[in-house]
mmCIF file of N, CA, C and O in Angstrom:
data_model
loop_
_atom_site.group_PDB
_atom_site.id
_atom_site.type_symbol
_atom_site.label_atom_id
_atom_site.label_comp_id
_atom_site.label_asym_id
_atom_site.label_seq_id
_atom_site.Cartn_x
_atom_site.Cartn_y
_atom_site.Cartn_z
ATOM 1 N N UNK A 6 13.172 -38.597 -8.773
ATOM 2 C CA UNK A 6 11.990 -38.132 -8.077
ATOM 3 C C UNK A 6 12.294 -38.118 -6.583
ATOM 4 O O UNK A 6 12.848 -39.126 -6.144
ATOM 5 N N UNK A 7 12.031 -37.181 -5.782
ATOM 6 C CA UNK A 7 12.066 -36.763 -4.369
ATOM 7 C C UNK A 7 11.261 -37.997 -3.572
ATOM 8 O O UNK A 7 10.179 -38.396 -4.004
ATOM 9 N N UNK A 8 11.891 -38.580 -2.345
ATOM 10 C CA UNK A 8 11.193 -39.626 -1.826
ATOM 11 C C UNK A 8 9.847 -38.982 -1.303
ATOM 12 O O UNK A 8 8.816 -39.644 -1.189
ATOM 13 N N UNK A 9 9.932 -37.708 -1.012
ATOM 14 C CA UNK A 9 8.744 -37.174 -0.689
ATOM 15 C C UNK A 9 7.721 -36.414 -1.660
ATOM 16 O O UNK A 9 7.790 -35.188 -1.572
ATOM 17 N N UNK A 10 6.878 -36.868 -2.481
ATOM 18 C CA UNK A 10 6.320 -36.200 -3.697
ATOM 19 C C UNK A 10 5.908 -34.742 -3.383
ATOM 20 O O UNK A 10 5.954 -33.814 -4.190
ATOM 21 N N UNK A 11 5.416 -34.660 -1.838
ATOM 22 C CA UNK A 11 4.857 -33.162 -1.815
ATOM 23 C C UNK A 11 6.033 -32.624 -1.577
ATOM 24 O O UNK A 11 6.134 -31.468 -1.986
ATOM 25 N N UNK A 12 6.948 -33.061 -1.061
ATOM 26 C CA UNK A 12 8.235 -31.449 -1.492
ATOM 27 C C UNK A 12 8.637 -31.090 -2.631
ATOM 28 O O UNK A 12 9.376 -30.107 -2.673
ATOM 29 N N UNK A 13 8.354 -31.625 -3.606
ATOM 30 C CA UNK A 13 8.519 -31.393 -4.805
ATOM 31 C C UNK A 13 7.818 -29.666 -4.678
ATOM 32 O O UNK A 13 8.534 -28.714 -4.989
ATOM 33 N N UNK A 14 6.599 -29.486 -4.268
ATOM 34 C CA UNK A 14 5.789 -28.566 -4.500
ATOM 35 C C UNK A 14 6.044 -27.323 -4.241
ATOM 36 O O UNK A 14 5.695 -26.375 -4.944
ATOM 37 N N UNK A 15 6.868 -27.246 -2.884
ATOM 38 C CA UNK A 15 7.790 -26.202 -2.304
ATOM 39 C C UNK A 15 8.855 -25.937 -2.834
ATOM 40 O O UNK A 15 9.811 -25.577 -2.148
ATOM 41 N N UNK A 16 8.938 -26.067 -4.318
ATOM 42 C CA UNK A 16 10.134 -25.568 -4.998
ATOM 43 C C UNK A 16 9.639 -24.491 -5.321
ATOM 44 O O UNK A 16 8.429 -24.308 -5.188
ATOM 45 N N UNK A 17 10.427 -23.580 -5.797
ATOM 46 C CA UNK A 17 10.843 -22.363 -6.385
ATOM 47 C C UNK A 17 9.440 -21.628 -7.696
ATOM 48 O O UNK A 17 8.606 -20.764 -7.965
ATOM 49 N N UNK A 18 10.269 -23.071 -8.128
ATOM 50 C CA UNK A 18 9.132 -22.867 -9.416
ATOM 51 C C UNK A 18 7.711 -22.551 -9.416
ATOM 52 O O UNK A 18 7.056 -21.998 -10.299
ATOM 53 N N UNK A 19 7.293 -23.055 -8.124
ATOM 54 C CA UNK A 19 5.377 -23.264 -8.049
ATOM 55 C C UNK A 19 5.382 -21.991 -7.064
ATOM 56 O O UNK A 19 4.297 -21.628 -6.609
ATOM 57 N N UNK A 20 6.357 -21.413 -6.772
ATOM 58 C CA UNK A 20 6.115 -20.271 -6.200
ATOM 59 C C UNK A 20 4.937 -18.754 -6.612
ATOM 60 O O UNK A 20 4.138 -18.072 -5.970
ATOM 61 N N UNK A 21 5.381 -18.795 -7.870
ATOM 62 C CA UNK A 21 3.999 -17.951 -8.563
ATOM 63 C C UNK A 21 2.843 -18.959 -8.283
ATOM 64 O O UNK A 21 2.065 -18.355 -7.545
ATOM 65 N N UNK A 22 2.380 -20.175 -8.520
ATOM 66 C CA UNK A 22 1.919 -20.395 -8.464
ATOM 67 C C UNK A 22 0.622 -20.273 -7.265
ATOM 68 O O UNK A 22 -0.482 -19.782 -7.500
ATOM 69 N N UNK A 23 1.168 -20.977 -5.647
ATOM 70 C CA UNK A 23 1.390 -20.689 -4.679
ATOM 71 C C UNK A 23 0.576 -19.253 -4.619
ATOM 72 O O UNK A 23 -0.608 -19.123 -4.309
ATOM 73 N N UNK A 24 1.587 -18.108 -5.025
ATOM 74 C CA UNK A 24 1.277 -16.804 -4.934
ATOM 75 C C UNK A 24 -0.333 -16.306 -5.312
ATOM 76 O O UNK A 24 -1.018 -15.466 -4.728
ATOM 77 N N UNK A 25 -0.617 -17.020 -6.330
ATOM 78 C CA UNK A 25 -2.096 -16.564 -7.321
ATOM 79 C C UNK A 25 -3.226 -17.576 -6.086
ATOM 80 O O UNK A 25 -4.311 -17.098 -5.752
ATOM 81 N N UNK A 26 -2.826 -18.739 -5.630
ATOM 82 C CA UNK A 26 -3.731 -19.008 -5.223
ATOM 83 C C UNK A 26 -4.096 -18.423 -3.848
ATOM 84 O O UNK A 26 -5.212 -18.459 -3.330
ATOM 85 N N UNK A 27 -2.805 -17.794 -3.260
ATOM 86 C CA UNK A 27 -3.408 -17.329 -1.960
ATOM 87 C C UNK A 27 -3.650 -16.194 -2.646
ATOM 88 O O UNK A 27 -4.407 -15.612 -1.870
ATOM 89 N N UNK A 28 -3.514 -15.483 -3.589
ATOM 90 C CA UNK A 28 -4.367 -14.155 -3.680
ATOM 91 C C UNK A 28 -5.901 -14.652 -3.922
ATOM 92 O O UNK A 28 -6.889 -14.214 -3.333
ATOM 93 N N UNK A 29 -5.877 -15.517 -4.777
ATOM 94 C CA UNK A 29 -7.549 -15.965 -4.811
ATOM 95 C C UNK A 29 -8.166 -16.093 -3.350
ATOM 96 O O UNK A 29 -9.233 -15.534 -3.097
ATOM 97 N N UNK A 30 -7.383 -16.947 -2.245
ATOM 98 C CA UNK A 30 -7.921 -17.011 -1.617
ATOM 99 C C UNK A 30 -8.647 -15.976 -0.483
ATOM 100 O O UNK A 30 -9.624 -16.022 0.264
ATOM 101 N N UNK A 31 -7.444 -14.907 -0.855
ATOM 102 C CA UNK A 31 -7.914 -13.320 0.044
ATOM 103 C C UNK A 31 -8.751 -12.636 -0.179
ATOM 104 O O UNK A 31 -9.194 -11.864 0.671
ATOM 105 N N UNK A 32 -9.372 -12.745 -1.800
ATOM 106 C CA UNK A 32 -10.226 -12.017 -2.487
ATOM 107 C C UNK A 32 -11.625 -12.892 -2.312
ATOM 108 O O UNK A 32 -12.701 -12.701 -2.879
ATOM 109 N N UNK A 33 -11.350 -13.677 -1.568
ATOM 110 C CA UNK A 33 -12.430 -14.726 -1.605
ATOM 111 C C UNK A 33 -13.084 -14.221 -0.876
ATOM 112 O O UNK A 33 -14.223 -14.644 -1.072
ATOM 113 N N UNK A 34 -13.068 -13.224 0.241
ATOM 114 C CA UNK A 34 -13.929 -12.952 1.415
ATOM 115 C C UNK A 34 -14.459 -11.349 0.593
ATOM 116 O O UNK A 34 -15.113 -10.469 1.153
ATOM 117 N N UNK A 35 -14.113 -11.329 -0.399
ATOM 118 C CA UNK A 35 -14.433 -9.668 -0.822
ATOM 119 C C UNK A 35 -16.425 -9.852 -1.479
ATOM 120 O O UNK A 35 -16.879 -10.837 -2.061
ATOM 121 N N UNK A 36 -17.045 -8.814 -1.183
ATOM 122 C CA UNK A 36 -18.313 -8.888 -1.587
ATOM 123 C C UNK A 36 -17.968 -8.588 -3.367
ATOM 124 O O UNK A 36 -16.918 -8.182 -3.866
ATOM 125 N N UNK A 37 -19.218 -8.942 -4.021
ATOM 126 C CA UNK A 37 -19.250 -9.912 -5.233
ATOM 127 C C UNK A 37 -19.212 -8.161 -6.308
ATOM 128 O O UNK A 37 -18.636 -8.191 -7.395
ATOM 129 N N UNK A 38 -19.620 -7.328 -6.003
ATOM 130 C CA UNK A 38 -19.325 -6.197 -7.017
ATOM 131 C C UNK A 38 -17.494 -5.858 -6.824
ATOM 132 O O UNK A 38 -16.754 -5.600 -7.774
ATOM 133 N N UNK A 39 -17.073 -5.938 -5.419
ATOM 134 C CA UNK A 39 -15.657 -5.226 -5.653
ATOM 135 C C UNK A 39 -14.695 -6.562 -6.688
ATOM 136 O O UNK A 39 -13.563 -6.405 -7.144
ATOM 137 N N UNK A 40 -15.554 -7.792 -6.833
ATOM 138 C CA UNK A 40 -14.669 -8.878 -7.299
ATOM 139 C C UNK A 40 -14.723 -8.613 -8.421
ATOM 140 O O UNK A 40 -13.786 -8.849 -9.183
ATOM 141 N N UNK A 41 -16.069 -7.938 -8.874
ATOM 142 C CA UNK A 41 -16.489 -7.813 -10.606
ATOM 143 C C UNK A 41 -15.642 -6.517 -11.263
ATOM 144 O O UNK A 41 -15.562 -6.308 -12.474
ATOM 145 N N UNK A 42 -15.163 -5.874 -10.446
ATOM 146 C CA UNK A 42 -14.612 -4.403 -10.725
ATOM 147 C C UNK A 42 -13.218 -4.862 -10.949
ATOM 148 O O UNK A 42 -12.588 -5.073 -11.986
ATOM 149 N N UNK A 43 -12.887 -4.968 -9.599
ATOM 150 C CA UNK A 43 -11.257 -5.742 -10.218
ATOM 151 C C UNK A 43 -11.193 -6.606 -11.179
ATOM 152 O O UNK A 43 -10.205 -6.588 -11.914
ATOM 153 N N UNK A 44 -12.091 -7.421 -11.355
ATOM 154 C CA UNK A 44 -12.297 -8.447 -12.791
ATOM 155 C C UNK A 44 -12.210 -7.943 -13.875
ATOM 156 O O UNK A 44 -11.575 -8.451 -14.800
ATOM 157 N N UNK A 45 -12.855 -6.826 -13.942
ATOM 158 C CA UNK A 45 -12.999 -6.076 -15.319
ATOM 159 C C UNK A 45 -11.556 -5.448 -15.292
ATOM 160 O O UNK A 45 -11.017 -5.651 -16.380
ATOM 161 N N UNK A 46 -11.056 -5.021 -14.757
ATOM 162 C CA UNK A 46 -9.738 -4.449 -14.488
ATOM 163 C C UNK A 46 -8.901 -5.232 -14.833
ATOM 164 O O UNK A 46 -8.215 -4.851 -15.781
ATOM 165 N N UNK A 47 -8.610 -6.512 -14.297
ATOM 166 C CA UNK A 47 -7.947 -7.213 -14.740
ATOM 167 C C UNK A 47 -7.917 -7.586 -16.264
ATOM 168 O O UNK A 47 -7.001 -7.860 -17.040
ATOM 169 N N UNK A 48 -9.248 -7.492 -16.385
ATOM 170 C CA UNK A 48 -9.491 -7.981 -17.740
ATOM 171 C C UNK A 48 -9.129 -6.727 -18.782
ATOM 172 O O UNK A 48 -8.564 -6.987 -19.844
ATOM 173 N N UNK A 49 -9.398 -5.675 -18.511
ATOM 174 C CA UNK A 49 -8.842 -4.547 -19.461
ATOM 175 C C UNK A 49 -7.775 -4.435 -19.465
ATOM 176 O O UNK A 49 -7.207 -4.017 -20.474
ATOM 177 N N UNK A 50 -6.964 -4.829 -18.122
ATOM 178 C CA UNK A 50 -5.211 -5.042 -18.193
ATOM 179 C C UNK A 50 -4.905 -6.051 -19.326
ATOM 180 O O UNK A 50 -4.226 -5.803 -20.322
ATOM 181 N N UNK A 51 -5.401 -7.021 -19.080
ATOM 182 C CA UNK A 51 -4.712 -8.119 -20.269
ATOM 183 C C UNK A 51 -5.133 -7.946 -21.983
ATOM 184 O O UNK A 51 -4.579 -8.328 -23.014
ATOM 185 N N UNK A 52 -6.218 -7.284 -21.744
ATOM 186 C CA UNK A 52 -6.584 -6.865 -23.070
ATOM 187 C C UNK A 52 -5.750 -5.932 -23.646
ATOM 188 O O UNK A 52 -5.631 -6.062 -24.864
ATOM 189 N N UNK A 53 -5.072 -4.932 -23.082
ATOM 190 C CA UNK A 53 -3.943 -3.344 -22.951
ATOM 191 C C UNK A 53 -3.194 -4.132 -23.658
ATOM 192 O O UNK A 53 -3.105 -4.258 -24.879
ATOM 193 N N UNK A 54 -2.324 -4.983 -22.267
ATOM 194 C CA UNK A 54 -0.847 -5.524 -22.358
ATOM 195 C C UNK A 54 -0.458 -6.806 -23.192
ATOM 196 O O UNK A 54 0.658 -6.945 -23.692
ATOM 197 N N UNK A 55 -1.368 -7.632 -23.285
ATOM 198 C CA UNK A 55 -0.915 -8.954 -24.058
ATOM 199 C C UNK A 55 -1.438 -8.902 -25.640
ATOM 200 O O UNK A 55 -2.493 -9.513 -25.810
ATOM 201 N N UNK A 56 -1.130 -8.560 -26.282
ATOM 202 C CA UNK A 56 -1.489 -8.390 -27.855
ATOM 203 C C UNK A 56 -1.303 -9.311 -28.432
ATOM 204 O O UNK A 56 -2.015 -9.221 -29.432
ATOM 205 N N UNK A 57 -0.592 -10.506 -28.462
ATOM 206 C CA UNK A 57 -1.156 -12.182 -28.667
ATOM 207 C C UNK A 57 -2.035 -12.639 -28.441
ATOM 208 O O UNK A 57 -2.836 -13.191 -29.196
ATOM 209 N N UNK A 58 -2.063 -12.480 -27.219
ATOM 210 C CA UNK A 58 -3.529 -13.174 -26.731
ATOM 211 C C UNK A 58 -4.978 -12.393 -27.488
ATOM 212 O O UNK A 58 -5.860 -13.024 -28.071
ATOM 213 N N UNK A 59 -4.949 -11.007 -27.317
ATOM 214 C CA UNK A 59 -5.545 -10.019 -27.950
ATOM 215 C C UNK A 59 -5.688 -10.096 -29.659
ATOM 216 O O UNK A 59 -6.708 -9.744 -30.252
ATOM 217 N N UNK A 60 -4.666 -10.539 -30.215
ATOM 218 C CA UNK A 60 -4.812 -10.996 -31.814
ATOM 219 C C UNK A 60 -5.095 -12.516 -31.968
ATOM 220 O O UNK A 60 -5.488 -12.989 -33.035
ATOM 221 N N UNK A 61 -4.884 -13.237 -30.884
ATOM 222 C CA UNK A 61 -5.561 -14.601 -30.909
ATOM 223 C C UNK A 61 -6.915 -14.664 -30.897
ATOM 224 O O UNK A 61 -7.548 -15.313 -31.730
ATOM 225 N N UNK A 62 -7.497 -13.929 -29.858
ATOM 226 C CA UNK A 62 -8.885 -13.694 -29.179
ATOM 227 C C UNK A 62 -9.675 -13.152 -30.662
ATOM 228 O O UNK A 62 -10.768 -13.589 -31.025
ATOM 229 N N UNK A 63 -9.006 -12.289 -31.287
ATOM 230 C CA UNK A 63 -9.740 -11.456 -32.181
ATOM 231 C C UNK A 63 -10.253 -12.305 -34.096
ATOM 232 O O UNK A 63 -11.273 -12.120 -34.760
ATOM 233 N N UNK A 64 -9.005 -13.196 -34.402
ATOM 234 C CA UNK A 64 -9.013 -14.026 -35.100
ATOM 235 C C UNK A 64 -10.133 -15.174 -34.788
ATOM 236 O O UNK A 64 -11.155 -15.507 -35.390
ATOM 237 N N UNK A 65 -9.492 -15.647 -33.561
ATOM 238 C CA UNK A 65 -10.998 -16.618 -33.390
ATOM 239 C C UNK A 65 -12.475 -16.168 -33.417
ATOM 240 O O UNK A 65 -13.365 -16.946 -33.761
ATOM 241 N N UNK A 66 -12.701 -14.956 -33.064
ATOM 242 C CA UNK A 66 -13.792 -14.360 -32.959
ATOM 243 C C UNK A 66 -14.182 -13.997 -34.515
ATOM 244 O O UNK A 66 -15.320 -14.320 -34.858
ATOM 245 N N UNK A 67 -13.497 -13.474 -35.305
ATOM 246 C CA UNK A 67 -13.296 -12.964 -36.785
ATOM 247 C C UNK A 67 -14.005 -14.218 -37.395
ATOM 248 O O UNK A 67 -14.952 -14.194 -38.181
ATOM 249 N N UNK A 68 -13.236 -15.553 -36.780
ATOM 250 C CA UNK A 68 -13.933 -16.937 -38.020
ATOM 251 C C UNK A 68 -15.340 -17.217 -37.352
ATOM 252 O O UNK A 68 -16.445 -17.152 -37.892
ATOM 253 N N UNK A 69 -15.075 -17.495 -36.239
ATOM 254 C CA UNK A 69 -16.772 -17.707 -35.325
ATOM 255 C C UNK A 69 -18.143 -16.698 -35.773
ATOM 256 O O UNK A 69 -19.344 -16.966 -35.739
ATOM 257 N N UNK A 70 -17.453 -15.484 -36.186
ATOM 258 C CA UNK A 70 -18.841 -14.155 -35.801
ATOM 259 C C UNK A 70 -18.348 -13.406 -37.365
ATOM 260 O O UNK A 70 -18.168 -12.207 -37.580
ATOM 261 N N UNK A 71 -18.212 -14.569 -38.329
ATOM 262 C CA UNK A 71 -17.978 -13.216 -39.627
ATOM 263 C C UNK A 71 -18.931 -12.507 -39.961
ATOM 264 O O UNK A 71 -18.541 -11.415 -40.373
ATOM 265 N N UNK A 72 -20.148 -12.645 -39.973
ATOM 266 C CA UNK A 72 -21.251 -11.968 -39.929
ATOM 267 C C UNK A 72 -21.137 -10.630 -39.145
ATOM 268 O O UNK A 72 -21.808 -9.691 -39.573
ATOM 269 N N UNK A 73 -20.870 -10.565 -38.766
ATOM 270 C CA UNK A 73 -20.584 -8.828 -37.770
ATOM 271 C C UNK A 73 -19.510 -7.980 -38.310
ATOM 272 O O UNK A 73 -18.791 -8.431 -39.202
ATOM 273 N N UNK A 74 -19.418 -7.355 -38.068
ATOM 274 C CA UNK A 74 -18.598 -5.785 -38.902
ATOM 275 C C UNK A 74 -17.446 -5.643 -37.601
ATOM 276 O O UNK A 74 -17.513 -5.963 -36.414
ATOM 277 N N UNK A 75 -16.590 -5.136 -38.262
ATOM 278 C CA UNK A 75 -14.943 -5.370 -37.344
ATOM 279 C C UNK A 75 -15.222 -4.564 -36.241
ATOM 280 O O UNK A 75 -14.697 -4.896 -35.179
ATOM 281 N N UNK A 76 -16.200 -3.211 -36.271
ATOM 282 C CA UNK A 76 -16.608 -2.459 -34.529
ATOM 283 C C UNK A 76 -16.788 -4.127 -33.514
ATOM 284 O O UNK A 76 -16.179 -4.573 -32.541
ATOM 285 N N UNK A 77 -17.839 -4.603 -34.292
ATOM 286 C CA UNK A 77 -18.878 -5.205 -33.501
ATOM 287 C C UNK A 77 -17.998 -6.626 -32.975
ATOM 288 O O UNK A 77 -18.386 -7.415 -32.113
ATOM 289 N N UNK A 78 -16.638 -6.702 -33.799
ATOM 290 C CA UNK A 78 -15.998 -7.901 -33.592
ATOM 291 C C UNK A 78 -14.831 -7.482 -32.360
ATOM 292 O O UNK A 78 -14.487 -8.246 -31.459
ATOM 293 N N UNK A 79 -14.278 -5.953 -32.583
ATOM 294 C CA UNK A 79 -13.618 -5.492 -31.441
ATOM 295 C C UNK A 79 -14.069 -5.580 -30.459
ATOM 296 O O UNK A 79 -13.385 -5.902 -29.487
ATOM 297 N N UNK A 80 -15.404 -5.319 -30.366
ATOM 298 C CA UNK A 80 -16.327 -4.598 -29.077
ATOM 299 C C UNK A 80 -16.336 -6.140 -28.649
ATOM 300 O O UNK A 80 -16.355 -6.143 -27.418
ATOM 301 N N UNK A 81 -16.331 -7.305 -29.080
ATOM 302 C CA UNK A 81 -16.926 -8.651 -28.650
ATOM 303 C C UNK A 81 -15.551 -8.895 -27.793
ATOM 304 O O UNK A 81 -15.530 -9.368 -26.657
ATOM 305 N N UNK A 82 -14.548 -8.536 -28.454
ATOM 306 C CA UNK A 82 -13.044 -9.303 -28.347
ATOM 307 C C UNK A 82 -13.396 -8.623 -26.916
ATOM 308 O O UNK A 82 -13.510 -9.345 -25.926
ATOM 309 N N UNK A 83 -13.557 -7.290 -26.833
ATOM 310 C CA UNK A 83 -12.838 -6.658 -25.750
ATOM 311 C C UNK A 83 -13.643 -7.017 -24.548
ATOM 312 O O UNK A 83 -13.153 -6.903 -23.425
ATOM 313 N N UNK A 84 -15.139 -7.546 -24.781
ATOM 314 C CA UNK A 84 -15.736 -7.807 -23.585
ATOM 315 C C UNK A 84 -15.138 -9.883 -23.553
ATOM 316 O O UNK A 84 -15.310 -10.969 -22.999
ATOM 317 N N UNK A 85 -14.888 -9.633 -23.915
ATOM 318 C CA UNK A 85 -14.652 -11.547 -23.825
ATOM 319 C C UNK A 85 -13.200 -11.359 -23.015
ATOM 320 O O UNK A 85 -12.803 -12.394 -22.480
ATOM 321 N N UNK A 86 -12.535 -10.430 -22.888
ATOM 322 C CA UNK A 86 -11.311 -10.117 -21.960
ATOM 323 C C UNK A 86 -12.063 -9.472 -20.661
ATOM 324 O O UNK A 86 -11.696 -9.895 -19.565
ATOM 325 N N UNK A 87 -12.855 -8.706 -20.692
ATOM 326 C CA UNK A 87 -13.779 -8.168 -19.494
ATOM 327 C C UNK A 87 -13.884 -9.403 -18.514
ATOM 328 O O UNK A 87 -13.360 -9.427 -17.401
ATOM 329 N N UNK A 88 -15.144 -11.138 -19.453
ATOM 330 C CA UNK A 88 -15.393 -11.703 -18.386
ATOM 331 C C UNK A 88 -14.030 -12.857 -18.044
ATOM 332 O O UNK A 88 -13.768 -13.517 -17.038
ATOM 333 N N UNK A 89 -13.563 -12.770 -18.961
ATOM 334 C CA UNK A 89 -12.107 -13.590 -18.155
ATOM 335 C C UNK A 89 -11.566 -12.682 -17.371
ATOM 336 O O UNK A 89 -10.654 -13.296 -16.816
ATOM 337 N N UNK A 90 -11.563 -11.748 -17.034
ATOM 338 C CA UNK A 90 -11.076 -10.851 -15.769
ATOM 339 C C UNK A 90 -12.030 -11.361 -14.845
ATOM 340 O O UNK A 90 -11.620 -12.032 -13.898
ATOM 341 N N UNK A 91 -13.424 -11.105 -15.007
ATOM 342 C CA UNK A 91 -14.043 -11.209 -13.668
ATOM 343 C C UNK A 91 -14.346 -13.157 -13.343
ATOM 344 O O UNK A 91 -14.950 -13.645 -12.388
ATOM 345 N N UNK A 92 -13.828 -13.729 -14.249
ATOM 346 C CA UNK A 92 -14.203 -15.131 -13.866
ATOM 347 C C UNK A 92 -12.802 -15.934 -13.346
ATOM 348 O O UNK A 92 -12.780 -17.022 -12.770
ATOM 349 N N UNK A 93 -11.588 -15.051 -13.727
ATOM 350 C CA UNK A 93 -10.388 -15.058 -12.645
ATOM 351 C C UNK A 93 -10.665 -14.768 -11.397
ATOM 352 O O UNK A 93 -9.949 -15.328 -10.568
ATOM 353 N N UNK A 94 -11.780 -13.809 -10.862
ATOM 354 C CA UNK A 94 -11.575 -13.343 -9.540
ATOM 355 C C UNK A 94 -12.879 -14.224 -8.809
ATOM 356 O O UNK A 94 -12.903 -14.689 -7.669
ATOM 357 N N UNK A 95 -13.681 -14.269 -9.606
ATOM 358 C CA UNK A 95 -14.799 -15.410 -9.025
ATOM 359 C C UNK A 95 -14.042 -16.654 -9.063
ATOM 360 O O UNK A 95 -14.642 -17.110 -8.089
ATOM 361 N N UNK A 96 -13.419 -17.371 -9.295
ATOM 362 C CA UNK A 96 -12.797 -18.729 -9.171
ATOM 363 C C UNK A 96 -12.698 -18.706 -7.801
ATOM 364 O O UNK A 96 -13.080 -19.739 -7.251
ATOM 365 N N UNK A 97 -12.098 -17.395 -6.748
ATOM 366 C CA UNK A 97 -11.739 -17.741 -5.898
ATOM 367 C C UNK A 97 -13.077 -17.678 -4.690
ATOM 368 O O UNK A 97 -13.110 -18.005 -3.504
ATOM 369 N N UNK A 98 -13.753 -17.300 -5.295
ATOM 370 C CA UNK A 98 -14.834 -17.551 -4.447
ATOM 371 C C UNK A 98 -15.965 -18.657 -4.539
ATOM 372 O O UNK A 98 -16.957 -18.797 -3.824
ATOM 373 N N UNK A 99 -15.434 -19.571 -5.869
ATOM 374 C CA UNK A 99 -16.050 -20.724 -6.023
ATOM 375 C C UNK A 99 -14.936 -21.725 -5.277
ATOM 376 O O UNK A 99 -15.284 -22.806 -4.800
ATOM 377 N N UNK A 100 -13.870 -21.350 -5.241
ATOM 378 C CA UNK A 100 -13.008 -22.260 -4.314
ATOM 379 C C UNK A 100 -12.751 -22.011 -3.138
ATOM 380 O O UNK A 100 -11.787 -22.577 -2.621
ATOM 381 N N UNK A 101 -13.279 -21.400 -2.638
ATOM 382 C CA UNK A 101 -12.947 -20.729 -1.365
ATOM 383 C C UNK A 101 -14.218 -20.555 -0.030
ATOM 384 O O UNK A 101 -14.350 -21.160 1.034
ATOM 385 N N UNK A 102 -14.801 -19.746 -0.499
ATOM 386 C CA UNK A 102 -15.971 -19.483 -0.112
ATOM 387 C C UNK A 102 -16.715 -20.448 0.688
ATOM 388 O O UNK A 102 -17.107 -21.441 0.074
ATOM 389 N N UNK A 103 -17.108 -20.332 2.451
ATOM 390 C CA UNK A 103 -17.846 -21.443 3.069
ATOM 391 C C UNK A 103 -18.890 -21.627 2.239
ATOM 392 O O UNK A 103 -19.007 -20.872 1.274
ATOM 393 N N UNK A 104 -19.816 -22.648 2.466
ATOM 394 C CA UNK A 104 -20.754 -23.375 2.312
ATOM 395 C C UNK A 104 -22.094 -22.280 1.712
ATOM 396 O O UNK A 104 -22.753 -22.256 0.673
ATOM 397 N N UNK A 105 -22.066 -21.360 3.085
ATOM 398 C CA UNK A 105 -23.427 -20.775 3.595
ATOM 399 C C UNK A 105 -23.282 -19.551 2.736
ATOM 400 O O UNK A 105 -24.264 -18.914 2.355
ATOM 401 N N UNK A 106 -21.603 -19.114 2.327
ATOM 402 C CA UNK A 106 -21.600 -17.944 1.422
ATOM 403 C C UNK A 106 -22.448 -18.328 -0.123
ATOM 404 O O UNK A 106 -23.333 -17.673 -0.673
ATOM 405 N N UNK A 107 -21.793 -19.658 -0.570
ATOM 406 C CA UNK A 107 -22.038 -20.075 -1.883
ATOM 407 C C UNK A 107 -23.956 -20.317 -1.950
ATOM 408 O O UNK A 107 -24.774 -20.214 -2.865
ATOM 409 N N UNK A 108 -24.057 -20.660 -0.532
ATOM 410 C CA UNK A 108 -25.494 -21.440 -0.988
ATOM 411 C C UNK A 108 -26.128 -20.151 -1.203
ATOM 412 O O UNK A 108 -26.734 -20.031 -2.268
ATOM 413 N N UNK A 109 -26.103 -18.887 -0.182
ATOM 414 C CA UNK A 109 -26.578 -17.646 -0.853
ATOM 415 C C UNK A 109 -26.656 -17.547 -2.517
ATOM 416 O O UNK A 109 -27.722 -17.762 -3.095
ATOM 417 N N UNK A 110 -25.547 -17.233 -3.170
ATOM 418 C CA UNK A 110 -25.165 -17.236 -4.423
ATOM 419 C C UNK A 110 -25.827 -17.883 -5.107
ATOM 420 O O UNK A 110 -26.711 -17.252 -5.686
ATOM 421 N N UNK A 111 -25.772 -19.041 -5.322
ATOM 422 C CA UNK A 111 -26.001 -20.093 -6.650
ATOM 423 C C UNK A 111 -27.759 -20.752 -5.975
ATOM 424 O O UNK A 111 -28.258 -20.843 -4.853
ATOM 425 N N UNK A 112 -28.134 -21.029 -7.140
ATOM 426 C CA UNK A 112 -29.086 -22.471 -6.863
ATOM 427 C C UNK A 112 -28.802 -23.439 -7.697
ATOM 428 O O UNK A 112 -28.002 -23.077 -8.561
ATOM 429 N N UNK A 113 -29.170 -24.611 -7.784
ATOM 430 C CA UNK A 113 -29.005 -25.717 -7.611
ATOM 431 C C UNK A 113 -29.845 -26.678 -8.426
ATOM 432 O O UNK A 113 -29.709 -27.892 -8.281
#
C-alpha cells in the first residue's frame, strides 16, 4: 500500500472514473429538460448497444410483470433504460448543484 492513500487515486485505472465524474459535474449547470433529453439518449444508447444488460432487464421484468403480454413487457424494458439514462444525468445535479439550485427543485 502507497504511504500516501490518496495517490493511490491518481492512477491510471480511476481515470475513467475521474472522467464520468467531471462530466457529471459539467452537466450539472445544464437546465433540467436538456439533462432529461440527453438522459433519454443515453438511455436509448444502452438499450441499442448492451444486449445483456437488455436481456437481463427483460427477464427480470418477464418474472416481476408476467401478467402483461411481451409488447407491454418490451415497452416496460425499454422505458426502464429511458429513466436510467435520465437518472445518470440527474445524479449530477443532485451532486453538484448549489444549495439555492436544489432548494428550487425538490421539497422537503
Amino acid at each position: 500500500m502507497p504511504a500516501n492513500p490518496d495517490a493511490s487515486l491518481h492512477h491510471p485505472r480511476y481515470w475513467p472514473t475521474w472522467a464520468g465524474i467531471s462530466w457529471l459535474r459539467l452537466l450539472a449547470v445544464r437546465p433540467l429538460p436538456v439533462l432529461s433529453a440527453l438522459g433519454t439518449g443515453l438511455g436509448l444508447a444502452t438499450y441499442r448497444f448492451f444486449a445483456l444488460r437488455r436481456r437481463i432487464a427483460r427477464t427480470n421484468i418477464g418474472i416481476c410483470f408476467a401478467h402483461l403480454d411481451d409488447a407491454e413487457q418490451d415497452t416496460l424494458t425499454r422505458r426502464h433504460f429511458v429513466e436510467l439514462g435520465r437518472s445518470i444525468m440527474m445524479t449530477g445535479v443532485t451532486w453538484f448543484a448549489p444549495a439555492s439550485r436544489l432548494d428550487r427543485l425538490f421539497t422537503i
